[in-house]
Amino acid sequence: MYKILKKRALGPMIHEYVIEAPEVARVAKAGQFIVLRLHERGERIPLTIVDADPATGGVKLVVQEVGKSTREMGDRFEEGDSLLDFAGPLGVPSEIERYGTVICIGGGLGIAPLYPIARELHDAGNTVLGIIGARNVDLLFYEDEMSAACDDLIVVTDDGSNGRKGFVSDPLREILSSGRRVDRVWAIGPAIMMKVCSEVTREFGVPTVVSLNSVMIDGTGMCGGCRVEVGNAARFACVDGPEFDGHQVDFDMLISRQRYYADEETCALDRYIADRKGAET
Amino acid sequence: MIRERQTPMREQPPSQRIRNFDEVPLGYTPDEAVQEAERCLQCAHAPCVAGCPVGIDIPGFIEHVKHRRFADAIAKIKAANALPAVCGRVCPQEVQCQGVCTLAKRFEPVAIGRLERFCADWEAEHGTCCPAIGAPTGKQVAVIGAGPAGLTVAGELRRVGHAVTVFELLHDAGGVLMYGIPEFRLPKAIVQQEIDVLREMGVNIQVNRVIGQIRTVDELLSGEFDAVFIGTGAGLPRFLGVPGENLNGVYSANEFLTRTNLMRAYRFPEYDTPIKVGERVVTVGGGNVAMDASRTALRLGAKESIIVYRRSDEELPARREEIHHAQEEGVEFRLLTNPVEFFGEDGRVRTVRCLRMELGAPDDSGRRRPVPVDGSEFDIEIDNAIIAIGNGPHPLIPQTTKDLEVNRWGNIVADPETGQTSKAGVFAGGDIVTGAATVIEAMGAGKRAAAAIHAHLNGADA
């Protein structure tokens, strides 16, 4: 069992958790992920690591309540409660080097895994320009954390409820068009956002790293459910990634594969909401 | 007078069983077991024992069954085999003990597997006894992977008094017994029971442990452990490498079976993990895993479940019993057929294009090589495809262990008699060494490795 050491709300449907998993916390690196399971009937949920503290044994995660399992975690799992299973770290860590100037782009929940990468790139001596965005202010978080990790931070929302109105790709294009030398871009967020950002950076020939969140079962290389096409070859996001060269990824296939279980996800969520309503009345 | 035929085992009828996940063969009654045991000739040279990868005293346990000494029978089996309830169900006895049975020269061989299963089930019903544990040796062994090989090593070494810790990557111990082999062939409660016995013996099984990341093999050896056994299996699914294989609806057998078995997707939405099965499902491959997948597809609601295999009936690598069960349940076999491309609509697979094959000259494996027939292309409309053409070695440990020799396929190089790898104090066995094989072969390798580890630990004393 893995105890929830801390839980705090980052928005109406977003929580940050610190889970007690000292063996994971001791070795976890930016870019890696864990798999957790809430209870005996639970699914295996892959989540990218936000932070890990070897001293306290805590592993930090951010969870957006989009489906049945994540809703259940938000509703029913509080500080002091325990998760049944927690395994990691999994996947290949981000390649943190001194590149020069790096743009770190986080969209929606993607801000969470982006944050430790931005911080480590900054610590490694890079000039880090941050761009974070979300649909609206309720879905935006870690503004302070990202400000501290970046030399400069631009905030955008689709509806203009915080920062500039627009998409994260807008300031990206502006910076690249300005002629400023940029050595590498990290873009993490919804598949469509990563696709658009990769298309922009391709025009300017800037190497771009994306982190793929395809559907996984075991997360350890066994099921192949997370396979994505990168440079026309099938790769497993769990063991070959989750980070890949954004210019090589077939994002349309990723988006299509992410949606395969949409009906089942809706069914499970509706059933959960109905059960909860039933329990309240 | 010897009965020429085996005592039949009652089974769920096909029309009923394709609607549930309950076990298909129902087991022997004590009378049926005794009747079958009476067929054994008690040959002095006992070829069956040599045919058993773990060397069970087969005539010995059968003699006990014949005289209704069931507790003695199971004790005799357990002296050589830690997982009899599993082996009695999934071993390919037809090519092992039963294949060399003297009776088989004229009649049907003694149903050794069924008798083994009977003894194990009898014990489960009457209360298992935990084997005697030797005095503590003060030695500690780490076992990586809680599958058939690792669990065997753990049981054997614990029995002689070593402290054993098993590290498992998934959330349940059992390896392929839990995620791969379906409930209707190997009930998970039975696997759990065998694992519980190991826990009672004092084997420390730790799940959710990503060895290679949280600790490397070298760190285990420089820490509290005196020896390490690697039994991480063949977990990396192979794909055909043909166009369209990444369309939605094309599963690896590993994914299809893991969703169903380990995650209980057949009980979605009561369990959280879903699975999607349409009306017509094609399974590519001819081994036990292909049989398991095609039979699982039927139980998940497929109206047509079709096996596509590029060689002929004779070369099907699956156990005959599995093929027979699949046929009884209505699985259709399209042999000498090879898929070459998948086509889809809106990202979902709709069609598989196949070529007819014919058998040419024998290849490296000694089997006749399938050769495509010119112009024989044809299409099958499908809702799902399951690729069951084998698995490669799980890469995590080889990638994170320096100086560990692997062959060109990524399998760990280990002495077949001892499991000794290129690193001192590190042993390996099972599918991570041999490539995908059987449960019992992995257990045989585990047993030999355990003996070698025991000798190594004793030698280290001197």
XYZ file of C-alpha atoms in Angstrom:
743
model
C 0.000 0.000 0.000
C 1.195 3.457 -0.885
C 0.093 6.301 1.362
C -1.076 9.690 0.127
C 1.173 12.075 2.051
C -0.332 15.248 0.588
C -3.223 16.245 -1.593
C -4.059 19.738 -2.790
C -6.414 21.152 -5.375
C -4.799 22.960 -8.300
C -8.153 23.706 -9.909
C -11.751 22.541 -9.816
C -10.934 19.150 -11.372
C -7.171 18.919 -10.870
C -5.322 17.627 -7.819
C -1.678 17.354 -6.913
C -0.726 14.311 -4.851
C 2.425 13.285 -3.044
C 2.563 9.501 -2.731
C 4.850 7.673 -0.328
C 7.051 5.431 -2.477
C 10.634 5.783 -1.218
C 12.169 3.244 -3.599
C 10.742 5.170 -6.547
C 11.529 8.592 -5.094
C 15.180 7.620 -4.650
C 15.822 7.138 -8.374
C 13.020 8.839 -10.340
C 14.116 11.279 -13.025
C 12.302 13.928 -15.047
C 10.474 12.447 -18.029
C 9.758 9.083 -16.385
C 6.362 7.814 -15.270
C 4.729 5.501 -12.780
C 1.731 3.205 -12.970
C -0.778 3.192 -10.136
C -3.897 1.242 -9.288
C -6.457 2.519 -6.809
C -8.020 -0.761 -5.672
C -8.595 -4.426 -6.563
C -10.925 -3.645 -9.438
C -8.922 -0.692 -10.659
C -7.175 -0.163 -13.954
C -3.469 0.543 -14.238
C -3.112 4.308 -14.661
C 0.142 5.676 -16.109
C 1.103 9.135 -14.810
C 4.216 11.164 -15.484
C 6.305 12.023 -12.443
C 6.281 15.720 -11.466
C 8.785 15.579 -8.648
C 10.452 13.095 -6.366
C 12.039 13.747 -2.999
C 14.457 11.055 -1.805
C 14.493 12.640 1.669
C 10.771 12.237 2.327
C 10.197 9.322 -0.051
C 7.428 11.288 -1.726
C 6.592 11.146 -5.432
C 4.541 14.071 -6.741
C 1.866 13.623 -9.406
C -0.825 15.813 -10.920
C -4.125 14.172 -11.826
C -6.872 15.739 -13.891
C -10.257 14.175 -13.283
C -11.264 13.279 -16.815
C -12.397 9.653 -16.571
C -13.899 7.213 -14.097
C -10.680 6.238 -12.345
C -9.284 9.743 -12.044
C -12.672 11.036 -10.807
C -12.724 8.294 -8.235
C -9.222 9.195 -7.124
C -10.234 12.844 -6.730
C -13.474 12.030 -4.924
C -12.477 9.178 -2.667
C -8.748 9.281 -2.009
C -7.625 11.778 0.596
C -4.466 12.461 2.580
C -3.704 9.479 4.770
C -5.509 7.037 2.462
C -3.478 4.532 0.468
C -3.293 3.430 -3.144
C -3.170 -0.324 -3.711
C -0.380 -0.372 -6.291
C 2.344 2.029 -7.376
C 5.164 0.914 -9.672
C 7.997 2.839 -11.224
C 9.944 4.602 -12.350
C 9.223 3.509 -15.916
C 10.376 4.813 -19.266
C 13.493 6.617 -20.424
C 14.394 9.878 -18.597
C 14.530 13.197 -20.448
C 17.909 13.982 -21.958
C 18.947 16.943 -19.853
C 21.991 18.657 -21.328
C 23.274 22.153 -21.850
C 21.703 22.935 -25.222
C 21.759 26.747 -25.024
C 18.270 28.198 -25.351
C 15.319 25.884 -24.870
C 11.597 26.551 -25.177
C 9.460 24.469 -22.815
C 5.792 24.302 -23.778
C 3.130 22.799 -21.559
C -0.506 22.449 -22.516
C -3.178 21.604 -19.942
C -2.179 18.648 -17.815
C 1.083 18.534 -19.794
C 2.310 21.434 -17.643
C 2.840 18.911 -14.825
C 5.439 16.661 -16.504
C 6.973 19.686 -18.257
C 7.755 21.501 -15.019
C 10.570 19.221 -13.724
C 12.126 19.141 -17.196
C 12.129 22.934 -17.407
C 13.621 23.176 -13.931
C 16.372 20.664 -14.686
C 17.168 22.279 -18.035
C 17.491 25.572 -16.216
C 19.713 24.015 -13.546
C 21.857 22.556 -16.345
C 22.638 26.080 -17.537
C 20.120 26.531 -20.343
C 18.173 29.689 -20.983
C 14.642 28.406 -20.586
C 11.696 30.178 -22.193
C 8.418 28.806 -20.878
C 5.035 28.793 -22.568
C 2.114 27.315 -20.682
C -1.485 27.264 -21.752
C -4.879 25.759 -21.089
C -8.459 26.090 -22.292
C -9.257 28.450 -19.425
C -7.943 29.723 -16.114
C -9.474 26.799 -14.161
C -7.293 24.337 -16.038
C -4.091 26.304 -15.682
C -1.697 25.585 -12.810
C 1.960 25.801 -11.755
C 2.275 29.403 -12.960
C 4.507 30.230 -9.969
C 6.537 27.059 -10.249
C 7.105 27.581 -13.963
C 7.988 31.252 -13.413
C 10.693 30.169 -11.006
C 12.027 27.495 -13.385
C 12.076 29.692 -16.506
C 13.993 32.793 -17.491
C 10.814 34.070 -19.085
C 7.272 32.692 -18.962
C 4.350 33.323 -21.305
C 0.867 32.290 -20.218
C -1.942 31.778 -22.719
C -5.523 30.553 -22.474
C -7.897 29.673 -25.299
C -10.487 32.120 -23.944
C -8.129 34.761 -22.582
C -9.251 34.168 -18.983
C -5.603 34.227 -17.934
C -2.639 35.677 -19.822
C -2.837 36.077 -23.560
C -5.769 34.773 -25.533
C -4.706 32.087 -28.004
C -2.794 28.838 -28.294
C 0.686 27.927 -27.065
C 1.814 27.624 -30.669
C 1.235 31.392 -31.213
C 4.057 32.672 -28.962
C 6.202 29.726 -30.146
C 5.897 30.925 -33.728
C 6.587 34.520 -32.693
C 9.784 33.623 -30.858
C 11.061 31.464 -33.708
C 10.083 34.094 -36.323
C 11.918 36.795 -34.384
C 15.152 35.153 -35.431
C 16.173 34.345 -31.884
C 18.372 31.267 -31.753
C 16.538 28.360 -30.159
C 18.392 25.066 -29.771
C 15.625 22.738 -28.671
C 11.939 22.655 -27.859
C 10.047 20.459 -25.391
C 6.295 20.313 -26.041
C 4.078 18.291 -23.711
C 0.310 18.290 -23.688
C -2.660 17.037 -25.692
C -1.668 15.176 -28.872
C -3.102 17.889 -31.112
C -1.081 20.565 -29.306
C 2.121 18.560 -29.664
C 1.330 18.004 -33.328
C 0.814 21.721 -34.024
C 3.926 22.738 -32.084
C 6.000 20.123 -33.918
C 4.740 21.448 -37.256
C 5.806 24.972 -36.307
C 9.277 23.927 -35.134
C 9.765 21.789 -38.226
C 9.495 24.942 -40.362
C 12.344 26.435 -38.377
C 14.359 23.214 -38.118
C 14.430 23.197 -34.313
C 14.726 19.716 -32.717
C 11.569 19.040 -30.719
C 10.869 16.550 -27.961
C 7.317 15.422 -27.221
C 6.033 13.080 -24.494
C 3.397 10.615 -25.675
C 0.542 9.487 -23.474
C -0.855 6.578 -25.428
C -3.147 3.927 -23.923
C -1.140 1.500 -21.780
C -1.941 -1.601 -19.770
C 1.198 -2.771 -18.022
C 3.521 0.130 -18.874
C 6.511 -2.219 -18.888
C 6.808 -3.281 -22.538
C 4.497 -6.262 -22.432
C 1.221 -5.337 -24.079
C 2.216 -3.195 -27.044
C -1.029 -1.261 -26.648
C 0.926 1.994 -26.413
C 2.647 1.493 -29.762
C 3.066 4.578 -31.867
C 4.639 5.130 -35.243
C 7.820 7.148 -35.045
C 9.745 7.556 -38.289
C 7.455 4.886 -39.817
C 8.529 2.278 -37.268
C 6.388 0.987 -34.415
C 7.781 2.038 -31.035
C 6.455 1.417 -27.544
C 5.802 4.637 -25.606
C 6.404 2.791 -22.314
C 9.900 1.425 -22.882
C 11.194 3.304 -25.951
C 9.699 6.586 -24.733
C 7.641 8.276 -23.518
C 9.705 11.052 -25.163
C 10.233 10.998 -28.920
C 11.331 13.294 -31.737
C 8.168 15.279 -32.448
C 9.083 15.623 -36.120
C 8.962 11.832 -36.559
C 5.751 11.013 -34.667
C 2.541 10.064 -36.501
C 0.227 12.149 -34.316
C -2.916 11.271 -36.255
C -2.394 7.628 -35.403
C -1.721 8.527 -31.763
C -4.969 10.516 -31.609
C -6.895 7.695 -33.248
C -5.465 5.079 -30.882
C -6.178 7.278 -27.838
C -9.858 7.341 -28.828
C -10.377 3.593 -29.330
C -11.953 3.083 -25.930
C -13.904 6.368 -25.854
C -17.292 4.589 -25.647
C -16.156 2.356 -22.796
C -14.640 5.342 -20.982
C -17.950 7.198 -21.235
C -19.850 4.125 -20.058
C -17.612 3.685 -17.012
C -17.793 7.385 -16.105
C -21.589 7.585 -16.483
C -22.003 4.489 -14.359
C -19.707 5.935 -11.697
C -21.540 9.273 -11.615
C -24.904 7.488 -11.400
C -23.628 5.280 -8.552
C -22.364 8.297 -6.649
C -25.640 10.125 -7.083
C -27.456 6.987 -5.906
C -25.224 6.798 -2.850
C -25.908 10.444 -1.948
C -29.697 10.205 -2.107
C -6.558 -56.661 -18.417
C -5.424 -53.124 -19.069
C -7.944 -50.610 -20.254
C -6.799 -49.466 -23.680
C -8.204 -45.991 -23.343
C -7.689 -43.266 -20.778
C -10.397 -42.646 -18.219
C -12.165 -39.644 -19.735
C -12.351 -36.387 -17.799
C -15.694 -34.661 -17.598
C -15.818 -31.258 -19.281
C -18.191 -28.352 -19.572
C -20.025 -28.880 -22.898
C -18.803 -26.480 -25.622
C -22.131 -24.709 -26.094
C -22.238 -23.839 -22.408
C -18.580 -23.039 -21.795
C -18.192 -20.470 -24.572
C -20.522 -18.305 -22.507
C -18.412 -18.358 -19.350
C -14.826 -18.191 -18.134
C -15.085 -21.223 -15.848
C -12.619 -24.059 -16.202
C -13.318 -26.449 -19.088
C -12.106 -29.868 -17.796
C -13.762 -30.639 -14.490
C -11.237 -33.045 -12.939
C -11.349 -36.687 -11.855
C -13.335 -38.092 -8.950
C -11.293 -40.322 -6.595
C -12.765 -43.408 -8.259
C -11.876 -42.161 -11.719
C -8.350 -41.367 -10.533
C -7.910 -44.832 -9.050
C -9.228 -46.416 -12.235
C -6.738 -44.439 -14.319
C -3.883 -45.175 -11.877
C -4.554 -48.887 -12.290
C -3.510 -48.580 -15.954
C 0.089 -47.759 -14.990
C 2.469 -50.668 -15.678
C 4.949 -49.508 -13.001
C 7.800 -50.066 -15.484
C 11.138 -50.513 -13.753
C 12.920 -48.153 -16.160
C 10.102 -45.543 -15.939
C 10.673 -43.586 -19.173
C 8.051 -41.066 -17.985
C 10.357 -39.771 -15.231
C 13.060 -38.985 -17.770
C 10.381 -37.329 -19.894
C 9.451 -34.932 -17.080
C 11.488 -31.688 -17.050
C 11.380 -31.641 -13.240
C 11.779 -35.424 -12.795
C 8.677 -36.252 -10.765
C 8.631 -39.877 -9.490
C 5.613 -40.618 -11.653
C 5.188 -44.378 -11.040
C 5.682 -43.672 -7.324
C 2.873 -41.140 -7.058
C 0.573 -43.173 -9.298
C 1.068 -46.242 -7.098
C -0.111 -44.147 -4.114
C -3.168 -43.000 -6.063
C -3.972 -46.598 -6.971
C -4.119 -47.436 -3.255
C -6.035 -44.256 -2.423
C -3.092 -42.802 -0.479
C -3.741 -39.359 -1.954
C -1.783 -37.418 0.682
C 1.285 -39.561 -0.013
C 0.757 -39.114 -3.741
C 0.783 -35.311 -3.564
C 3.768 -35.346 -1.187
C 5.660 -37.444 -3.734
C 4.799 -34.982 -6.533
C 5.678 -31.958 -4.435
C 9.090 -33.375 -3.646
C 9.917 -32.544 -7.272
C 7.357 -29.950 -8.369
C 6.284 -26.870 -6.442
C 3.316 -26.073 -8.721
C 1.459 -29.357 -9.404
C -2.017 -27.844 -9.770
C -0.610 -25.623 -12.510
C 1.446 -28.292 -14.279
C -1.356 -30.854 -14.200
C -3.345 -28.366 -16.241
C -0.921 -26.704 -18.639
C 2.019 -29.075 -19.248
C 2.330 -30.504 -22.784
C 2.287 -34.049 -21.379
C 1.791 -35.529 -24.844
C 5.360 -34.648 -25.783
C 6.816 -35.233 -22.315
C 5.914 -37.930 -19.765
C 2.918 -39.312 -21.665
C 4.763 -39.216 -24.984
C 7.262 -41.803 -23.726
C 4.823 -43.854 -21.616
C 5.311 -47.584 -22.342
C 1.547 -48.042 -22.699
C 1.550 -45.538 -25.542
C 3.259 -48.101 -27.770
C -0.020 -50.037 -28.012
C -2.741 -48.057 -26.267
C -3.370 -44.573 -24.968
C -0.702 -43.504 -22.466
C -1.539 -43.193 -18.776
C -3.219 -39.795 -18.217
C -0.373 -38.609 -16.004
C -1.289 -34.927 -16.224
C -4.862 -35.576 -15.165
C -3.656 -37.659 -12.221
C -1.242 -34.924 -11.186
C -4.057 -32.402 -11.331
C -6.301 -34.720 -9.323
C -3.713 -35.007 -6.539
C -3.156 -31.246 -6.389
C -6.885 -30.524 -6.327
C -7.409 -33.209 -3.690
C -4.833 -31.483 -1.525
C -6.394 -28.051 -2.071
C -9.714 -29.457 -0.932
C -8.288 -31.233 2.102
C -5.915 -28.520 3.264
C -2.436 -27.930 1.921
C 0.545 -28.742 4.032
C 3.474 -26.438 3.893
C 6.686 -28.326 3.016
C 9.351 -28.608 5.725
C 11.858 -25.748 5.729
C 15.553 -26.357 6.428
C 17.435 -24.521 9.176
C 18.259 -20.910 8.229
C 21.498 -20.716 6.280
C 21.960 -16.981 6.669
C 22.112 -16.636 2.888
C 19.819 -14.355 0.914
C 18.754 -14.814 -2.680
C 16.977 -12.285 -4.894
C 14.677 -13.644 -7.583
C 13.622 -11.229 -10.329
C 10.263 -12.148 -11.844
C 7.504 -14.127 -10.102
C 6.676 -16.391 -13.048
C 7.076 -20.180 -13.259
C 10.905 -20.110 -13.274
C 11.257 -17.593 -10.444
C 8.632 -19.195 -8.225
C 10.295 -22.584 -8.662
C 13.698 -21.186 -7.694
C 12.110 -19.465 -4.701
C 10.393 -22.638 -3.477
C 13.440 -24.846 -3.928
C 15.862 -22.471 -2.197
C 13.511 -21.615 0.621
C 13.035 -25.290 1.331
C 16.730 -25.733 2.046
C 16.757 -22.779 4.413
C 17.854 -19.792 2.334
C 16.021 -16.491 2.677
C 14.378 -15.625 -0.636
C 12.942 -12.328 -1.877
C 11.016 -12.328 -5.157
C 10.661 -9.017 -7.006
C 7.699 -8.807 -9.386
C 7.095 -5.978 -11.842
C 3.298 -6.344 -12.063
C 0.804 -5.992 -9.222
C 0.222 -9.744 -8.930
C 2.731 -12.579 -8.703
C 2.458 -15.484 -11.144
C 3.806 -14.041 -14.393
C 2.299 -15.689 -17.458
C 0.141 -17.876 -15.186
C -1.716 -14.706 -14.171
C -1.606 -12.465 -17.209
C -1.364 -14.948 -20.043
C -3.143 -18.252 -19.480
C -6.921 -17.734 -19.335
C -9.135 -18.465 -16.363
C -10.951 -21.255 -18.257
C -7.688 -23.168 -18.645
C -5.984 -22.226 -15.383
C -8.206 -20.660 -12.716
C -6.436 -17.742 -11.043
C -7.551 -18.978 -7.618
C -5.386 -22.055 -8.202
C -2.350 -19.970 -9.095
C -3.017 -17.849 -6.026
C -3.167 -20.950 -3.858
C 0.220 -22.162 -5.047
C 1.694 -18.701 -4.442
C 0.141 -18.580 -0.975
C 1.965 -21.802 -0.102
C 5.261 -20.134 -1.056
C 4.373 -17.151 1.124
C 3.568 -19.491 4.032
C 6.955 -21.080 3.522
C 8.438 -17.656 4.161
C 9.233 -16.550 0.623
C 9.083 -12.751 0.590
C 7.192 -11.779 -2.580
C 7.290 -8.059 -3.371
C 5.085 -6.840 -6.217
C 5.304 -3.515 -8.121
C 9.109 -3.638 -8.069
C 10.848 -2.336 -11.186
C 14.245 -3.983 -10.811
C 16.668 -2.353 -13.179
C 15.319 1.018 -12.094
C 14.808 1.016 -8.320
C 17.840 -1.240 -7.901
C 20.086 -2.827 -10.498
C 21.260 -6.428 -10.378
C 24.680 -5.148 -9.253
C 23.073 -3.177 -6.443
C 21.216 -6.276 -5.274
C 24.507 -8.211 -5.199
C 26.444 -5.480 -3.434
C 23.545 -5.150 -0.981
C 22.069 -7.894 1.121
C 21.866 -10.616 -1.515
C 24.376 -13.434 -2.009
C 22.965 -14.537 -5.371
C 20.467 -13.305 -7.973
C 18.210 -15.338 -10.234
C 16.744 -13.633 -13.313
C 13.482 -15.120 -14.545
C 11.935 -12.162 -16.296
C 10.427 -14.118 -19.162
C 9.517 -13.392 -22.744
C 7.290 -10.402 -22.273
C 7.926 -8.325 -25.369
C 5.240 -9.011 -27.973
C 6.272 -9.649 -31.580
C 4.276 -8.138 -34.400
C 4.112 -9.209 -38.032
C 5.622 -5.972 -39.294
C 3.037 -5.658 -42.072
C 1.215 -2.448 -43.097
C -1.864 -1.488 -41.099
C -0.877 -3.454 -38.016
C -1.133 -0.391 -35.771
C -4.772 0.250 -36.619
C -7.220 0.210 -33.725
C -8.602 -3.244 -33.130
C -5.314 -5.036 -33.759
C -4.093 -6.441 -30.458
C -0.985 -8.282 -29.445
C -2.015 -11.535 -27.766
C -0.280 -10.186 -24.664
C -2.512 -7.120 -24.575
C -5.661 -9.081 -25.338
C -4.951 -11.709 -22.683
C -3.561 -9.293 -20.072
C -6.655 -7.111 -20.311
C -8.837 -10.184 -19.924
C -6.915 -12.240 -17.361
C -4.852 -9.945 -15.171
C -7.189 -6.943 -15.410
C -10.461 -8.958 -15.610
C -11.771 -6.950 -18.560
C -14.361 -9.681 -19.147
C -16.075 -8.229 -16.102
C -16.008 -4.580 -17.313
C -17.507 -2.235 -16.101
C -17.492 -3.935 -12.708
C -13.709 -3.953 -13.213
C -12.274 -0.751 -14.665
C -10.252 -2.085 -17.619
C -12.242 -2.426 -20.864
C -11.740 -4.649 -23.876
C -13.363 -4.384 -27.284
C -14.331 -7.478 -29.243
C -16.420 -7.342 -32.402
C -18.253 -10.032 -34.328
C -15.410 -11.504 -36.303
C -11.959 -11.899 -34.798
C -8.894 -13.281 -36.536
C -6.042 -14.651 -34.432
C -2.697 -14.989 -36.194
C -0.525 -17.876 -34.980
C -0.766 -21.548 -34.112
C 0.573 -21.968 -30.594
C -1.116 -22.317 -27.231
C -1.340 -18.551 -26.929
C -3.232 -18.357 -30.231
C -5.655 -21.042 -28.984
C -6.103 -19.144 -25.711
C -6.750 -15.870 -27.527
C -9.202 -17.303 -30.075
C -11.175 -19.106 -27.347
C -11.154 -15.972 -25.194
C -12.542 -13.972 -28.135
C -15.544 -16.332 -28.303
C -16.209 -15.890 -24.614
C -16.056 -12.116 -25.025
C -18.841 -12.270 -27.584
C -17.220 -12.841 -30.970
C -19.589 -14.713 -33.296
C -16.729 -15.971 -35.436
C -13.246 -16.670 -34.173
C -10.763 -17.621 -36.869
C -7.197 -18.883 -36.502
C -4.915 -17.965 -39.363
C -1.694 -19.993 -39.456
C 0.884 -20.081 -42.215
C 1.798 -23.769 -41.938
C -0.418 -26.880 -41.861
C -2.241 -28.767 -39.126
C 0.754 -31.008 -38.534
C 2.998 -28.066 -37.625
C 0.560 -26.357 -35.245
C 2.738 -25.904 -32.142
C -0.186 -25.880 -29.690
C -1.009 -28.838 -27.450
C -3.440 -31.212 -29.164
C -5.897 -30.814 -26.314
C -6.012 -27.034 -26.817
C -6.535 -27.420 -30.567
C -9.285 -29.948 -29.900
C -10.975 -27.675 -27.361
C -10.781 -24.735 -29.754
C -12.309 -26.799 -32.581
C -15.086 -28.068 -30.308
C -15.918 -24.503 -29.395
C -16.242 -23.519 -33.018
C -12.933 -21.788 -33.663
C -12.344 -21.935 -37.407
C -8.858 -22.884 -38.608
C -7.585 -21.336 -41.836
C -4.293 -23.100 -42.254
C -1.595 -22.396 -44.845
C -2.727 -18.790 -44.753
C -0.532 -15.779 -44.069
C -1.669 -12.187 -43.416
C 0.161 -9.562 -45.458
C -1.717 -6.328 -44.782
C -4.467 -4.814 -42.661
C -6.874 -2.177 -43.951
C -9.101 0.064 -41.880
C -11.740 2.751 -41.824
C -11.590 5.730 -39.485
C -8.539 4.230 -37.853
C -10.247 0.905 -37.093
C -9.225 -2.349 -38.716
C -11.806 -3.735 -41.179
C -9.997 -6.181 -43.432
C -7.022 -8.477 -43.371
C -5.470 -9.435 -46.677
C -3.996 -12.945 -46.734
C -1.994 -15.143 -49.061
C -2.440 -18.889 -49.381
C 0.715 -20.827 -48.662
C 2.089 -24.223 -49.615
C 4.808 -26.200 -47.877
C 8.207 -26.303 -49.519
C 11.547 -27.766 -48.397
C 12.308 -28.039 -44.654
C 13.767 -24.882 -43.048
C 16.219 -24.457 -40.137
C 13.570 -25.574 -37.654
C 13.151 -28.861 -39.519
C 9.603 -27.933 -40.458
C 8.649 -27.481 -44.091
C 8.907 -23.851 -45.066
C 5.652 -22.166 -46.040
C 5.867 -20.555 -49.482
C 3.252 -18.111 -50.824
C 1.098 -19.246 -53.733
C 1.238 -16.688 -56.560
C -1.930 -14.701 -57.065
C -3.681 -16.272 -54.089
C -4.529 -13.020 -52.293
C -7.878 -12.872 -50.568
C -9.479 -10.638 -47.954
C -11.268 -11.436 -44.695
C -13.563 -8.789 -43.218
C -12.771 -8.473 -39.505
C -13.523 -6.401 -36.410
C -10.397 -7.391 -34.529
C -7.101 -9.115 -35.088
C -4.924 -10.689 -32.410
C -1.255 -11.208 -33.187
C -0.066 -14.358 -31.399
C 3.231 -15.097 -33.111
C 5.457 -15.141 -30.046
C 7.306 -12.868 -27.667
C 10.849 -11.636 -27.374
C 12.843 -11.373 -24.146
C 11.808 -8.674 -21.688
C 14.545 -6.072 -22.184
C 14.642 -4.262 -18.843
C 17.190 -6.411 -16.970
C 19.576 -7.064 -19.894
C 19.553 -3.310 -20.658
C 20.332 -2.264 -17.097
C 22.856 -4.944 -16.117
C 26.394 -4.379 -17.245
C 28.554 -7.337 -18.282
C 25.505 -9.570 -18.642
C 25.992 -11.461 -21.882
C 23.004 -11.723 -24.204
C 22.689 -13.419 -27.597
C 21.680 -11.706 -30.822
C 17.992 -12.021 -29.975
C 18.507 -10.388 -26.596
C 18.139 -13.578 -24.558
C 20.450 -13.913 -21.579
C 23.240 -16.424 -22.190
C 23.181 -19.020 -19.396
C 24.524 -22.543 -18.898
C 21.592 -24.904 -19.592
C 22.592 -27.161 -16.680
C 23.165 -24.500 -14.021
C 21.674 -21.252 -15.249
C 25.043 -19.574 -14.589
C 25.310 -16.314 -16.554
C 28.402 -14.353 -17.547
C 28.284 -12.604 -14.152
C 29.410 -14.283 -10.937
C 26.527 -14.949 -8.565
C 23.941 -14.225 -11.245
C 21.814 -17.060 -12.631
C 18.990 -17.029 -15.164
C 16.394 -19.409 -16.522
C 13.077 -19.745 -18.286
C 11.939 -17.788 -21.314
C 14.441 -14.942 -20.753
C 17.125 -17.527 -21.634
C 15.416 -19.940 -24.033
C 12.925 -17.658 -25.738
C 9.235 -18.404 -25.392
C 8.756 -22.021 -24.288
C 6.532 -23.799 -21.772
C 5.724 -23.338 -18.108
C 7.271 -26.677 -17.194
C 10.482 -26.044 -19.118
C 10.878 -22.774 -17.225
C 10.259 -24.679 -13.998
C 12.831 -27.296 -15.002
C 15.373 -24.536 -15.621
C 14.431 -22.998 -12.277
C 15.000 -26.273 -10.540
C 18.434 -26.784 -12.068
C 19.380 -23.181 -11.304
C 18.224 -23.560 -7.700
C 20.541 -26.562 -7.269
C 23.413 -24.563 -8.758
C 22.658 -21.525 -6.582
C 22.547 -23.754 -3.519
C 25.946 -25.206 -4.442
C 27.293 -21.705 -5.101
C 26.093 -20.477 -1.706
C 27.597 -23.487 0.061
C 30.828 -23.069 -1.865
C 30.954 -19.452 -0.800
C 31.049 -20.708 2.790
C 34.246 -22.644 2.265
